[in-house]
Amino acid sequence: MHDTQRRSLLKAAAAFGLVGGLGATTPFFAAAAAKIKPAANSALIVVDVQNCFIDGGTLPVKGGAEVVPVINKLAGAFENIVVTQDWHTAGHASFASTHSGKKPFESTKLSYGTQVLWPDHCVQGTEDAALNKDLKLPTAQLIIRKGHHKDMDSYSAFEEADHKTVTGLGGYLKARGIKTVFVTGLATDFCVAWTAMDARKAGFEVYVIEDATRAIDLNGSLAAAWKQMAAKGVKRIQSSDIV
């Protein structure tokens, strides 16, 4: 990644409140000690494992493809699996190209607050927006497509960027009797974190499976995200903790 792009991404992370004020001694929550066997009232959430966020895509997360075999292995332990896709319209409000004079990773003010502007990515119906071909989730029951409203972005699988408009995922899971969710996918410090924290807000017990995620991680954004998740009661575990 070029220095200019890194600086721009840093500004984007700052707009989310994910950087600054964190040293090497920032405490993380401890991983659960006991092995976990997901019950029938548990669900695996696979966040945005799409071509656009993997090397060669329009907005790649370093090492993004590495989560695929981990998630595929985890899937066998779950009766309930939900997949999310970033699913933007052409000319989406979150694209820098939509705003005259703006560049990717700058920000602007929209009706719901500050919006980081991204390169055009995950446009509906394109190969870039498709789920990675190596992702094997034959028992997944639901795909939630987020960010499909042209004038509003959506990082979380539960709520859109105004923090008012729900995607319907919370209602679906509750109707299915789901009590606990395990979150995986891309990227840890953005869509995974927002999904996990909003799941807690919706009343679910929440685990993030760390080695089944990858992060952007610019100047403390990952540490900050973990700290914020911990404050909300999200638990951090590894795929080896699942049996």
Coordinates of C-alpha atoms in Angstrom, one line a residue:
M1 CA 0.0 0.0 0.0
H2 CA 1.4 3.4 -1.0
D3 CA 2.1 6.0 1.8
T4 CA -0.5 8.3 0.4
Q5 CA -3.2 5.6 0.5
R6 CA -2.1 4.6 4.1
R7 CA -2.5 8.2 5.2
S8 CA -5.9 8.4 3.6
L9 CA -7.0 5.2 5.2
L10 CA -5.8 6.5 8.6
K11 CA -8.0 9.5 8.2
A12 CA -10.9 7.1 7.3
A13 CA -10.2 5.1 10.4
A14 CA -10.1 8.2 12.5
A15 CA -13.5 9.2 11.2
F16 CA -14.8 6.0 12.7
G17 CA -13.1 6.7 16.0
L18 CA -10.9 3.7 15.6
V19 CA -7.5 5.3 16.1
G20 CA -5.6 7.4 18.6
G21 CA -4.7 7.1 22.2
L22 CA -3.9 3.4 22.3
G23 CA -0.5 2.2 23.3
A24 CA 1.1 -1.3 23.2
T25 CA -0.3 -2.0 26.7
T26 CA -4.0 -1.5 25.7
P27 CA -5.8 -4.4 27.5
F28 CA -7.7 -6.9 25.5
F29 CA -10.4 -9.1 26.9
A30 CA -9.3 -12.7 27.6
A31 CA -10.3 -15.4 25.2
A32 CA -12.7 -18.0 26.6
A33 CA -10.9 -20.9 28.2
A34 CA -13.4 -23.6 27.7
K35 CA -14.1 -25.3 24.4
I36 CA -17.4 -24.2 22.8
K37 CA -19.9 -26.5 21.1
P38 CA -22.4 -24.3 19.1
A39 CA -25.9 -25.2 20.0
A40 CA -29.0 -25.3 17.9
N41 CA -29.7 -21.7 19.0
S42 CA -26.4 -20.4 17.7
A43 CA -25.6 -18.9 14.4
L44 CA -22.4 -18.3 12.4
I45 CA -22.3 -14.9 10.7
V46 CA -19.9 -14.6 7.7
V47 CA -19.3 -11.0 6.9
D48 CA -18.5 -9.8 3.4
V49 CA -16.1 -12.5 2.2
Q50 CA -16.4 -11.1 -1.3
N51 CA -14.0 -10.6 -4.2
C52 CA -13.9 -6.9 -3.7
F53 CA -12.3 -7.3 -0.2
I54 CA -9.8 -10.0 -1.3
D55 CA -6.5 -9.5 -3.2
G56 CA -7.3 -8.4 -6.7
G57 CA -10.6 -6.8 -5.7
T58 CA -11.4 -3.1 -5.6
L59 CA -11.0 -2.6 -1.9
P60 CA -8.7 -5.5 -0.7
V61 CA -8.0 -6.4 2.9
K62 CA -4.5 -7.8 3.4
G63 CA -4.7 -11.6 3.8
G64 CA -8.5 -11.6 3.2
A65 CA -8.4 -14.9 1.4
E66 CA -6.9 -16.6 4.4
V67 CA -10.2 -16.5 6.3
V68 CA -11.9 -18.7 3.7
P69 CA -10.5 -22.2 4.7
V70 CA -11.0 -21.3 8.4
I71 CA -14.7 -20.3 7.8
N72 CA -15.3 -23.4 5.7
K73 CA -14.0 -25.6 8.5
L74 CA -16.1 -23.8 11.1
A75 CA -19.3 -24.1 9.1
G76 CA -19.6 -27.8 9.9
A77 CA -20.1 -27.0 13.6
F78 CA -23.1 -24.8 13.0
E79 CA -26.8 -25.6 12.2
N80 CA -27.4 -22.0 11.3
I81 CA -25.3 -19.8 9.0
V82 CA -25.9 -16.3 7.7
V83 CA -23.8 -14.6 5.0
T84 CA -23.6 -10.9 4.4
Q85 CA -22.7 -9.1 1.2
D86 CA -21.8 -5.4 0.6
W87 CA -24.2 -4.7 -2.3
H88 CA -23.9 -1.1 -3.5
T89 CA -25.8 0.6 -6.4
A90 CA -23.7 2.3 -9.1
G91 CA -23.1 5.8 -8.0
H92 CA -23.5 4.9 -4.4
A93 CA -23.3 7.8 -1.8
S94 CA -20.3 6.1 -0.2
F95 CA -18.2 6.2 -3.4
A96 CA -15.7 9.0 -3.8
S97 CA -16.5 9.1 -7.5
T98 CA -20.1 10.3 -6.7
H99 CA -18.8 13.5 -5.1
S100 CA -17.1 16.1 -7.2
G101 CA -13.6 16.8 -6.2
K102 CA -13.4 14.1 -3.6
K103 CA -10.9 11.2 -3.5
P104 CA -11.1 7.7 -2.0
F105 CA -10.6 7.6 1.8
E106 CA -11.6 11.3 2.3
S107 CA -14.8 11.9 4.1
T108 CA -17.9 14.0 3.6
K109 CA -21.1 14.9 5.5
L110 CA -24.3 13.2 4.5
S111 CA -27.7 13.3 6.1
Y112 CA -26.8 10.7 8.7
G113 CA -23.4 12.0 9.6
T114 CA -19.8 11.7 8.5
Q115 CA -19.3 9.2 5.6
V116 CA -15.9 7.9 4.6
L117 CA -15.7 7.8 0.8
W118 CA -14.4 4.6 -0.7
P119 CA -13.3 3.5 -4.2
D120 CA -16.2 2.1 -6.2
H121 CA -16.6 -1.4 -4.9
C122 CA -19.1 -4.3 -4.5
V123 CA -21.4 -2.9 -7.2
Q124 CA -24.6 -5.0 -7.4
G125 CA -24.4 -7.9 -9.8
T126 CA -20.7 -7.6 -10.6
E127 CA -18.0 -10.2 -10.1
D128 CA -16.4 -7.9 -7.7
A129 CA -19.4 -8.1 -5.4
A130 CA -19.7 -11.9 -5.7
L131 CA -18.9 -14.2 -2.7
N132 CA -15.4 -15.6 -3.0
K133 CA -15.6 -18.8 -5.1
D134 CA -13.7 -20.9 -2.6
L135 CA -16.2 -20.1 0.2
K136 CA -18.1 -23.4 0.8
L137 CA -21.2 -22.8 2.9
P138 CA -23.8 -25.2 1.5
T139 CA -26.0 -25.0 4.6
A140 CA -26.2 -21.2 4.8
Q141 CA -29.9 -20.2 5.0
L142 CA -29.8 -16.5 4.5
I143 CA -27.9 -13.8 2.6
I144 CA -28.2 -10.3 4.0
R145 CA -27.3 -7.6 1.4
K146 CA -26.3 -4.4 3.0
G147 CA -25.5 -0.9 1.6
H148 CA -28.1 -1.3 -1.1
H149 CA -29.8 2.0 -0.4
K150 CA -28.2 4.4 -2.8
D151 CA -28.1 7.3 -0.3
M152 CA -26.9 5.4 2.8
D153 CA -24.0 3.1 3.7
S154 CA -24.2 0.1 6.0
Y155 CA -21.2 -1.5 7.8
S156 CA -23.2 -3.6 10.2
A157 CA -25.3 -6.6 9.3
F158 CA -27.9 -5.4 11.7
E159 CA -28.2 -1.6 11.2
E160 CA -27.5 0.9 8.5
A161 CA -25.2 3.9 8.9
D162 CA -28.0 6.1 10.4
H163 CA -28.2 3.6 13.3
K164 CA -31.9 3.6 12.9
T165 CA -32.7 1.6 9.8
V166 CA -32.5 -2.1 10.5
T167 CA -31.6 -4.7 8.0
G168 CA -34.1 -7.3 9.4
L169 CA -31.3 -9.7 10.6
G170 CA -32.1 -9.2 14.2
G171 CA -35.7 -10.0 13.7
Y172 CA -34.9 -13.1 11.6
L173 CA -32.5 -14.5 14.2
K174 CA -34.9 -13.9 17.0
A175 CA -37.7 -15.5 15.1
R176 CA -35.5 -18.6 14.6
G177 CA -34.8 -18.7 18.3
I178 CA -31.1 -17.8 18.0
K179 CA -29.5 -16.6 21.2
T180 CA -25.8 -16.6 20.4
V181 CA -23.9 -15.4 17.2
F182 CA -20.3 -16.1 16.2
V183 CA -19.0 -13.4 13.8
T184 CA -16.3 -14.0 11.1
G185 CA -15.2 -12.3 7.9
L186 CA -13.9 -8.9 6.7
A187 CA -12.7 -6.6 8.0
T188 CA -12.2 -7.1 11.7
D189 CA -12.0 -3.4 12.6
F190 CA -14.8 -2.2 10.4
C191 CA -17.8 -4.4 9.3
V192 CA -17.0 -7.3 11.6
A193 CA -16.7 -5.0 14.6
W194 CA -19.9 -3.0 13.8
T195 CA -21.8 -6.3 13.3
A196 CA -20.6 -7.7 16.6
M197 CA -21.4 -4.6 18.6
D198 CA -24.9 -4.2 17.0
A199 CA -25.6 -7.9 17.7
R200 CA -24.9 -7.1 21.4
K201 CA -27.1 -4.1 21.1
A202 CA -29.9 -6.4 19.8
G203 CA -29.5 -8.6 22.8
F204 CA -27.4 -11.6 21.5
E205 CA -24.5 -13.2 23.1
V206 CA -21.6 -12.5 20.7
Y207 CA -18.3 -14.1 19.9
V208 CA -15.8 -12.9 17.3
I209 CA -13.6 -15.7 16.0
E210 CA -10.4 -13.8 15.6
D211 CA -8.4 -16.1 13.2
A212 CA -11.5 -16.2 10.9
T213 CA -11.2 -12.4 10.4
R214 CA -8.6 -10.1 8.9
A215 CA -8.2 -6.4 9.5
I216 CA -7.1 -3.2 7.9
D217 CA -5.3 -2.3 11.1
L218 CA -3.9 1.2 10.6
N219 CA -2.2 2.9 13.5
G220 CA -4.2 1.2 16.2
S221 CA -7.5 0.8 14.5
L222 CA -7.6 -3.0 15.2
A223 CA -6.7 -2.5 18.9
A224 CA -9.3 0.2 19.2
A225 CA -12.0 -2.0 17.6
W226 CA -11.2 -4.9 20.0
K227 CA -11.4 -2.5 23.0
Q228 CA -14.7 -1.1 21.8
M229 CA -16.1 -4.6 21.3
A230 CA -14.9 -5.7 24.7
A231 CA -16.7 -2.7 26.3
K232 CA -19.9 -3.9 24.7
G233 CA -19.4 -7.5 26.0
V234 CA -18.2 -9.1 22.8
K235 CA -16.0 -12.2 23.5
R236 CA -12.9 -12.9 21.4
I237 CA -12.1 -16.5 20.6
Q238 CA -10.1 -18.6 18.1
S239 CA -11.5 -21.2 15.7
S240 CA -9.7 -23.9 17.8
D241 CA -12.1 -23.0 20.6
I242 CA -15.0 -24.4 18.6
V243 CA -15.7 -28.1 18.7

